[in-house]
Each structure stands twice: as C-alpha cells, then as structure tokens.
Coordinates of C-alpha atoms and ligand atoms in Angstrom, one line a residue:
M757 CA 0.0 0.0 0.0
K758 CA 1.3 3.4 -0.8
R759 CA 2.1 5.2 2.4
E760 CA 0.3 8.3 1.2
L761 CA -2.9 6.4 1.6
A762 CA -2.5 7.0 5.4
L763 CA -3.5 10.6 4.9
E764 CA -6.4 9.7 2.7
F765 CA -7.7 7.3 5.3
V766 CA -7.5 9.8 8.1
R767 CA -9.5 12.2 5.8
V768 CA -12.2 9.5 5.8
T769 CA -12.4 9.1 9.6
E770 CA -12.2 12.9 10.0
A771 CA -15.2 13.3 7.7
A772 CA -17.2 10.6 9.6
A773 CA -16.4 12.3 12.9
L774 CA -17.4 15.8 11.5
A775 CA -20.7 14.3 10.3
A776 CA -21.5 12.6 13.6
A777 CA -20.4 15.3 16.0
P778 CA -23.3 17.7 15.5
W779 CA -25.5 14.9 16.9
M780 CA -23.8 14.9 20.2
G781 CA -26.2 14.8 23.1
K782 CA -29.3 14.9 20.8
G783 CA -30.5 11.5 21.9
C784 CA -30.6 10.1 18.4
K785 CA -28.1 7.2 17.9
N786 CA -29.3 6.4 14.4
C787 CA -29.1 10.0 13.2
A788 CA -25.5 10.2 14.3
D789 CA -24.7 6.8 12.9
Q790 CA -26.3 7.4 9.5
A791 CA -24.5 10.7 9.2
A792 CA -21.2 9.0 9.9
V793 CA -21.9 6.1 7.5
D794 CA -23.1 8.2 4.6
T795 CA -20.2 10.6 4.8
M796 CA -17.6 8.0 5.3
R797 CA -18.9 6.2 2.2
A798 CA -18.9 9.4 0.2
V799 CA -15.3 10.2 1.1
F800 CA -14.1 6.7 0.2
D801 CA -15.2 7.5 -3.3
T802 CA -12.6 10.2 -3.5
I803 CA -9.7 7.8 -2.9
Q804 CA -8.1 5.6 -5.6
I805 CA -8.2 2.2 -4.1
N806 CA -9.6 -1.2 -4.9
G807 CA -11.2 -2.3 -1.7
T808 CA -13.9 -4.6 -0.3
V809 CA -15.6 -4.0 3.0
V810 CA -15.1 -7.0 5.2
I811 CA -16.2 -5.5 8.4
G812 CA -18.9 -2.9 8.1
E813 CA -22.5 -2.0 8.7
G814 CA -23.9 -5.5 8.2
E815 CA -25.3 -7.6 5.4
K816 CA -26.3 -6.0 2.1
D817 CA -30.0 -6.4 2.8
E818 CA -29.8 -4.6 6.1
A819 CA -27.3 -1.8 5.3
P820 CA -27.4 0.3 2.1
R821 CA -23.9 1.5 2.6
L822 CA -20.6 0.0 3.8
Y823 CA -22.2 -3.4 3.9
I824 CA -20.0 -6.5 3.9
G825 CA -18.8 -7.2 0.4
E826 CA -19.3 -3.7 -0.9
E827 CA -16.7 -2.7 -3.4
I828 CA -14.9 0.6 -2.6
G829 CA -13.0 2.6 -5.1
D830 CA -12.6 2.5 -8.9
G831 CA -11.3 -1.1 -9.0
S832 CA -8.3 0.0 -11.2
S833 CA -5.7 0.4 -8.5
S834 CA -3.7 -2.4 -6.9
P835 CA -3.3 -4.0 -4.5
Q836 CA -6.7 -5.4 -3.6
L837 CA -7.6 -4.3 -0.1
D838 CA -9.7 -5.4 2.8
I839 CA -11.5 -2.5 4.6
A840 CA -12.9 -2.8 8.1
V841 CA -14.9 0.2 9.3
D842 CA -16.9 1.4 12.3
P843 CA -18.0 4.9 11.1
L844 CA -19.3 5.5 14.6
E845 CA -18.0 3.3 17.4
G846 CA -20.2 4.2 20.3
T847 CA -23.5 5.4 18.9
T848 CA -24.9 5.7 22.4
L849 CA -21.9 7.7 23.5
V850 CA -22.6 10.4 20.9
A851 CA -26.4 10.3 21.6
K852 CA -25.7 11.0 25.3
G853 CA -22.6 13.2 24.8
L854 CA -20.4 10.7 26.7
P855 CA -16.7 10.4 26.0
N856 CA -14.7 8.2 23.6
A857 CA -17.0 7.9 20.6
L858 CA -14.7 7.3 17.6
A859 CA -14.8 7.1 13.8
V860 CA -12.6 4.1 12.9
L861 CA -11.2 2.3 9.9
A862 CA -8.5 -0.3 9.2
V863 CA -7.2 -1.3 5.8
A864 CA -4.9 -4.2 4.8
E865 CA -4.2 -6.4 1.8
R866 CA -7.0 -8.8 0.7
G867 CA -7.6 -11.7 3.1
S868 CA -5.9 -10.0 6.1
F869 CA -8.9 -9.5 8.4
L870 CA -10.9 -12.1 10.1
Q871 CA -14.4 -11.9 8.7
A872 CA -16.0 -11.9 12.1
P873 CA -19.8 -12.4 12.6
D874 CA -21.5 -9.6 14.5
T875 CA -21.6 -11.4 17.8
Y876 CA -19.7 -11.3 21.1
M877 CA -16.0 -11.9 21.6
K878 CA -14.1 -12.5 24.8
K879 CA -11.0 -10.3 24.7
I880 CA -7.8 -9.6 26.6
A881 CA -5.5 -6.9 25.2
V882 CA -2.3 -5.1 26.2
G883 CA 0.3 -2.8 24.9
P884 CA 3.8 -3.6 23.6
E885 CA 5.5 -4.0 27.0
A886 CA 3.1 -6.7 28.2
S887 CA 2.9 -8.4 24.8
G888 CA 3.5 -12.1 25.0
R889 CA 2.7 -12.2 28.7
I890 CA -1.1 -12.6 28.6
N891 CA -3.2 -15.7 28.2
L892 CA -7.0 -15.6 27.5
D893 CA -7.6 -18.8 29.4
A894 CA -5.4 -18.0 32.5
S895 CA -7.0 -16.6 35.7
V896 CA -7.6 -12.9 36.2
E897 CA -5.0 -13.0 38.9
D898 CA -2.3 -14.6 36.7
N899 CA -2.9 -12.2 33.9
L900 CA -2.8 -9.2 36.1
R901 CA 0.4 -10.4 37.8
A902 CA 2.0 -11.1 34.5
V903 CA 1.1 -7.6 33.2
A904 CA 2.3 -6.0 36.4
G905 CA 5.6 -7.8 36.1
A906 CA 6.1 -6.8 32.5
L907 CA 5.3 -3.2 33.3
N908 CA 7.4 -3.3 36.5
K909 CA 4.5 -2.0 38.5
S910 CA 2.6 -3.2 41.5
I911 CA -0.8 -4.8 40.8
K912 CA -2.5 -2.1 42.6
D913 CA -1.1 0.4 40.1
I914 CA -2.4 -1.5 37.1
T915 CA -5.5 -0.1 35.4
V916 CA -7.9 -2.5 33.7
I917 CA -10.6 -1.3 31.3
V918 CA -13.8 -3.2 31.3
L919 CA -17.2 -2.7 29.7
D920 CA -19.8 -2.0 32.5
R921 CA -22.1 -4.9 31.9
P922 CA -23.8 -7.4 34.2
R923 CA -22.0 -10.2 32.4
H924 CA -18.8 -8.8 33.8
D925 CA -19.9 -8.8 37.5
D926 CA -17.6 -11.8 38.3
L927 CA -14.7 -10.4 36.3
I928 CA -15.0 -7.1 38.1
A929 CA -15.1 -8.8 41.5
R930 CA -12.0 -10.8 40.7
I931 CA -10.1 -7.7 39.5
R932 CA -11.1 -6.0 42.7
E933 CA -10.0 -8.9 44.8
V934 CA -6.5 -8.8 43.2
G935 CA -6.4 -5.1 43.9
A936 CA -6.0 -3.5 40.5
R937 CA -7.7 -0.3 39.5
I938 CA -10.7 -0.5 37.1
K939 CA -12.0 1.9 34.5
L940 CA -15.6 0.9 33.8
I941 CA -16.8 2.1 30.4
S942 CA -20.4 2.2 29.2
D943 CA -19.4 1.5 25.5
G944 CA -16.4 1.8 23.3
D945 CA -14.0 -1.0 23.9
V946 CA -12.1 -0.2 20.8
A947 CA -11.0 3.1 22.4
G948 CA -10.0 1.0 25.5
G949 CA -8.1 -1.5 23.4
I950 CA -6.2 1.2 21.5
A951 CA -5.4 3.0 24.8
T952 CA -3.6 -0.1 26.1
G953 CA -1.1 0.3 23.2
L954 CA -0.3 4.0 23.9
E955 CA 2.3 4.6 26.6
E956 CA 0.8 8.0 27.7
K957 CA -2.6 6.6 28.4
D958 CA -3.5 5.3 31.9
V959 CA -4.8 1.9 30.7
D960 CA -2.7 -1.2 31.0
I961 CA -5.1 -4.0 30.0
L962 CA -8.5 -4.5 28.4
M963 CA -10.6 -7.5 29.6
G964 CA -14.0 -8.8 29.1
I965 CA -16.6 -9.6 26.4
G966 CA -17.4 -7.0 23.7
G967 CA -18.3 -7.0 20.0
A968 CA -16.4 -9.3 17.7
T969 CA -16.0 -6.8 14.9
E970 CA -14.7 -4.3 17.5
G971 CA -12.1 -7.0 18.4
V972 CA -10.8 -7.1 14.8
L973 CA -10.5 -3.4 14.7
T974 CA -8.7 -3.4 18.0
A975 CA -6.3 -6.1 16.6
A976 CA -5.5 -3.9 13.6
A977 CA -4.6 -1.0 15.8
L978 CA -2.5 -3.2 18.1
R979 CA -0.7 -4.7 15.1
C980 CA 0.5 -1.1 14.4
L981 CA 1.2 -0.3 18.0
G982 CA 3.1 -3.5 18.8
G983 CA 0.5 -4.6 21.4
E984 CA -1.3 -7.9 21.7
I985 CA -4.9 -9.1 21.7
Q986 CA -6.2 -12.6 22.3
A987 CA -9.9 -13.4 21.7
R988 CA -12.5 -16.1 21.3
L989 CA -15.9 -15.8 19.7
M990 CA -18.8 -16.0 22.1
P991 CA -22.0 -16.6 20.0
R992 CA -25.1 -15.7 21.8
N993 CA -27.4 -18.3 20.2
E994 CA -27.8 -20.7 17.3
A995 CA -28.3 -18.0 14.8
D996 CA -24.8 -16.5 15.8
R997 CA -23.3 -20.0 15.5
E998 CA -24.8 -20.4 12.0
K999 CA -23.6 -17.0 11.0
A1000 CA -20.1 -17.9 12.1
R1001 CA -20.2 -21.2 10.1
S1002 CA -21.4 -19.2 7.1
F1003 CA -18.2 -17.2 7.4
G1004 CA -16.2 -20.4 7.3
I1005 CA -15.6 -20.5 11.1
T1006 CA -15.8 -24.1 12.3
D1007 CA -13.9 -24.1 15.6
L1008 CA -15.8 -21.8 18.0
D1009 CA -13.4 -22.5 20.8
K1010 CA -10.4 -21.3 18.8
I1011 CA -8.3 -18.6 20.4
Y1012 CA -7.5 -15.8 17.9
Y1013 CA -4.2 -14.1 18.3
T1014 CA -3.5 -10.6 17.0
D1015 CA -2.1 -12.0 13.8
D1016 CA -5.2 -14.2 13.2
L1017 CA -7.5 -11.2 13.5
A1018 CA -5.4 -8.8 11.5
R1019 CA -2.7 -10.5 9.3
G1020 CA -0.2 -9.3 6.8
N1021 CA 2.7 -6.9 6.9
D1022 CA 0.9 -3.8 5.9
V1023 CA -2.0 -2.8 8.1
M1024 CA -3.1 0.8 8.3
F1025 CA -5.4 2.2 11.0
A1026 CA -7.1 5.6 11.2
V1027 CA -9.2 6.9 14.1
T1028 CA -10.8 10.3 14.8
G1029 CA -12.4 11.4 18.1
I1030 CA -16.0 12.4 17.9
T1031 CA -16.6 13.0 21.6
G1032 CA -13.5 13.9 23.6
G1033 CA -12.2 11.2 25.9
D1034 CA -9.1 9.4 27.1
L1035 CA -7.9 8.5 23.7
L1036 CA -8.6 11.6 21.6
E1037 CA -10.1 15.0 21.8
G1038 CA -13.6 15.3 20.2
V1039 CA -14.7 17.5 17.4
R1040 CA -14.8 21.2 18.6
Y1041 CA -16.4 24.1 16.9
S1042 CA -15.5 27.8 16.7
V1043 CA -16.7 30.6 14.5
N1044 CA -16.5 28.9 11.1
H1045 CA -14.2 26.0 11.6
A1046 CA -14.1 22.7 13.4
T1047 CA -11.1 20.9 14.8
T1048 CA -10.5 17.2 14.8
H1049 CA -7.9 15.0 16.5
S1050 CA -6.9 11.7 14.9
L1051 CA -4.3 9.0 15.0
V1052 CA -3.1 7.2 11.9
L1053 CA -1.0 4.1 12.3
R1054 CA 1.0 1.8 10.0
S1055 CA 2.1 -1.7 11.0
K1056 CA 4.9 -1.7 8.5
T1057 CA 6.9 1.1 10.2
G1058 CA 5.2 1.4 13.5
T1059 CA 4.8 5.1 13.0
I1060 CA 2.1 6.8 15.2
R1061 CA 0.9 10.0 13.7
K1062 CA -1.2 12.4 15.7
I1063 CA -3.1 14.6 13.3
N1064 CA -4.8 17.7 14.5
S1065 CA -6.8 19.3 11.7
R1066 CA -8.7 22.6 11.4
H1067 CA -11.6 22.3 8.9
T1068 CA -13.3 25.3 7.4
I1069 CA -16.8 24.0 7.3
T1070 CA -18.1 26.5 4.7
K1071 CA -15.5 25.2 2.2
K1072 CA -16.3 21.5 2.6
P1073 CA -17.3 19.8 -0.6
D1074 CA -20.9 18.7 -1.5
Y1075 CA -20.5 15.2 -0.2
F1076 CA -20.3 16.7 3.3
P1077 CA -23.3 16.0 5.5
R1078 CA -26.2 18.3 5.0
N1079 CA -26.8 18.2 8.7
I1080 CA -23.5 19.8 9.5
F1081 CA -23.6 22.4 12.1
N1082 CA -22.9 25.9 10.8
P1083 CA -21.5 27.9 13.7
R1084 CA -22.0 31.1 11.6
N1085 CA -25.7 31.1 12.0
N1086 CA -25.9 28.5 14.8
K1087 CA -28.0 26.3 12.6
Y1088 CA -27.8 22.9 11.0
N1089 CA -27.5 23.2 7.2
I1090 CA -30.4 20.8 6.5
Ligands
VTB2051 C1 -18.7 -3.1 22.7 C2 -18.5 -1.7 22.6 C3 -19.4 -1.0 21.5 O1 -20.9 -2.8 21.8 O2 -18.1 -3.9 21.7 C4 -20.2 -3.4 22.9 O3 -17.2 -1.4 22.2 C5 -20.6 -4.9 23.1 O4 -22.0 -5.1 23.0 O5 -19.2 0.4 21.6 P1 -23.1 -4.8 24.2 O6 -23.4 -3.3 24.1 O7 -24.3 -5.7 23.8 O8 -22.5 -5.2 25.5 C6 -20.8 -1.4 21.8 O9 -21.3 -0.9 23.0 C7 -21.7 -0.9 20.6 O10 -21.2 -1.3 19.4

C-alpha cells in the first residue's frame, strides 16, 4: 500500500467524525450513525483504491452503505484491499454526549482481516511492554500479575478497562480482589483497546466480552502499536453460530491471536475522536471552523501520527453532511 494512503484514510475518519459530531447529546443514535456512515462512504469514493468492505454495517439487505462485500474505489488500482470500518464506534456515547466515541477504519491487503460475525467476543488486550505475557484462558490474577511484572508495576497500580455490563460482575469482582484499578466504560471497547497500546494513556489491559467486529479493529490498531490481543468468539445463540459457520468458522473454541485477527505486513489504521475522551479529543467548533484529533498508524513502520486538523466548514465539498452544524448562524444546514 502506498504510504500516502494513510493521509487519505484519516480524511475518511475525520469526515465521519465531523458528520456525527453535530448529533452529540441529541439523543438520536441512528441520526449520528447514519451521518457518519453516509459521509464515510462518500469520502471513500474520492480515494483511488480497490477495496472490499469485510467489516462494516452488516449484510447488504440490512445496510445500504458500507455493507459486507461492498466494493470501494474504482477497481483499477492495486493491490486489492480489505476494509474494516466502524464509522461510529459508540452510537450511544454520541447520543448522550459521553466520552470516547470514535470514527474508525482499518485497511490491509486482501484476506488480512478475520471476517467476524456480528456477535460477542471475549478479549484480553495489552500494549507492547506486556505483549507475550497474557493468556486468555489464564485466571484474572495470573494475567494481572504477568502484566504488572512486565510493566514493572505493583498490581494495585495496574488499570484494567472493562465494559460496564452485568456479564462482567464476576470479572470485576476478581479484579477488585486482586487489587488492580478498574476503569468501567459504558461503551467503546475499541478506544479502551487502543489506549492499552499507547504509553501515555493510563490503561494497561482490556478484559471482558465485547463486540467481535470491534475485536478485529482493536487487533488492527494493536498490530500497528506492537500490542497484543487474544480473543474467542462468544456466539449468543444458534443464529450466531450459524452465521459464524457461514463465514467459514468451524472451531468456535479457537483462540484468535493478534495476527489471526489482522494478518499481513501492511495494516493501516485511522481513528478520529467524535466526543472527547481518554484516547482523543472530540470535534470542537468555533466561529467557522471545526477541529479534529486523529491517529493514523502503520504496522509496516510502527509510526504513530497524531493529526490535528482545522476544517473550514463552509469550504467543505458537497459530499459533506447536510446536517453539518454551521456555527456562523448557529443552525444545521439541512
Ligand atoms: C462493545 C462496545 C461497543 O458494543 O463492543 C459493545 O465497544 C458490546 O455489546 O461500543 P453490548 O453493548 O451488547 O454489550 C458497543 O457498545 C456498541 O457497538
């Protein structure tokens, strides 16, 4: 992949973030999501790539844009690419104005991403220093001890990020018993997983059950950051098991390692903050511009780019969302 594509991909997540951000706190998850999806799709059309969506908004019959199997780009450029997207990771976070909603995408050569069904996944993820020290099937205590050892910290100084769900009551109780600190999040385990890979963030390990597609996106980011994720699919019912089989997955007990979820030498990952949080600042508005904060990562070189952009909203092209907030007149341009 040409490295210049990194900048193109961050344009895509910036656009999705700018589209979703006006919906912050407005209580409409679907409005925010649709704005992000439509805009992300439109901006993809401005890039010369030959891509196929492998993780997206769902099956073709349920999602008009960014559905699994949708072809992106003019088809003339090589190589053929896999595209994994979550135009709005954390729809509820935007609807309620809570932190850490993100626009996310990952790209790699064809066949690189696990085509995961939209079900649950048990995950454990860490950054580079604790890579190689975790084990999905080991006890909470053993994992936390191993991570503390790798980071040269006491267990009580380790921060674990966990989705705040009743299914995690036992996990949370065990972490507390061992004495580590916990950051409970209402949504957004992709942000939590990426944070484990960034030294400056106060998150050492992600544990628990979240979305499977989010697991693949987290793996793509951790491939670039040198971290590690281990995961196992957790189908909720027979329909989920059937869906997994239709994706060619026969062994539901299989542990997926980082490289199984996001393979290949050349993974690119772009993420833009929608609502400000631990990972990134959110979209901010002033008189006639908006600012975005993004990360763009490449596995090939391990470069972490932090891109802060100032967008002049009035000069945005037509594909930009019609619901974009225009701070000049304090109105939505609908
Ligand atoms: C997580 C989280 C997402 O789904 O993967 C979660 O990262 C898992 O599903 O932001 P439940 O909400 O059913 O627990 C999200 O919350 C939404 O995609």
